[in-house]
XYZ file of C-alpha atoms in Angstrom:
81
model
C -82.284 26.629 -50.485
C -83.403 28.278 -53.743
C -86.580 27.627 -55.677
C -85.057 27.017 -59.099
C -87.454 25.524 -61.614
C -87.002 24.480 -65.186
C -89.866 24.477 -67.665
C -89.680 22.311 -70.763
C -92.218 23.199 -73.457
C -93.311 20.211 -75.541
C -95.706 19.937 -78.473
C -98.164 17.391 -77.065
C -99.111 15.278 -74.085
C -97.424 12.100 -75.347
C -94.101 13.919 -75.775
C -94.436 15.492 -72.323
C -95.163 12.151 -70.653
C -92.308 10.405 -72.426
C -89.884 13.217 -71.590
C -90.975 13.235 -67.939
C -90.350 9.491 -67.685
C -86.949 9.795 -69.361
C -85.763 12.693 -67.156
C -85.176 10.367 -64.221
C -83.109 7.945 -66.286
C -81.046 10.610 -68.028
C -80.527 13.157 -65.250
C -81.110 11.151 -62.066
C -84.150 13.192 -61.079
C -85.984 11.539 -58.197
C -88.895 13.974 -57.829
C -91.580 13.423 -60.435
C -91.913 16.432 -62.777
C -95.278 18.150 -63.017
C -97.118 18.084 -66.356
C -99.225 21.128 -67.221
C -101.395 21.720 -70.301
C -100.744 25.188 -71.706
C -103.541 26.152 -74.099
C -102.528 28.759 -76.628
C -104.255 32.113 -76.212
C -107.769 32.063 -77.656
C -107.698 28.363 -78.495
C -110.144 25.850 -77.041
C -109.062 22.870 -79.106
C -106.860 20.404 -77.193
C -104.863 19.889 -80.393
C -103.638 23.484 -80.082
C -102.151 22.979 -76.634
C -98.529 22.752 -75.660
C -97.522 20.764 -72.628
C -95.125 21.931 -69.971
C -92.872 19.694 -67.924
C -92.006 21.568 -64.742
C -89.189 20.296 -62.577
C -87.555 21.660 -59.474
C -83.798 21.965 -59.257
C -83.200 23.379 -55.777
C -79.562 22.268 -55.797
C -79.056 23.856 -59.243
C -77.309 20.772 -60.551
C -79.080 20.550 -63.929
C -77.421 22.224 -66.900
C -79.872 24.474 -68.802
C -78.164 23.727 -72.139
C -78.482 19.984 -71.614
C -82.158 20.373 -70.697
C -82.759 22.450 -73.835
C -81.111 19.779 -75.997
C -83.118 17.107 -74.147
C -86.420 18.915 -74.867
C -85.325 19.300 -78.494
C -85.420 15.518 -78.848
C -89.230 15.908 -78.710
C -89.332 19.124 -80.798
C -89.526 21.229 -77.655
C -87.365 23.682 -75.766
C -86.508 24.886 -72.267
C -88.241 28.128 -71.386
C -85.965 30.809 -69.945
C -87.124 32.117 -66.530
């Protein structure tokens, strides 16, 4: 079993939470994605933080292109490993 992970980078917490909730509906993900605040280097202000949605894909069944397009719906993107 591999440890494949996908990281979606989103502009704010609301977008990250909404995307995380929608992932299950759209892609049939049963494991809840992890949300992580990613402060930009040298910034202390929460407004300058991006949010990451981290999801495991051990069976490698999720299409990276579809995930990138999905993140784009919230002005985000999928980070390449």
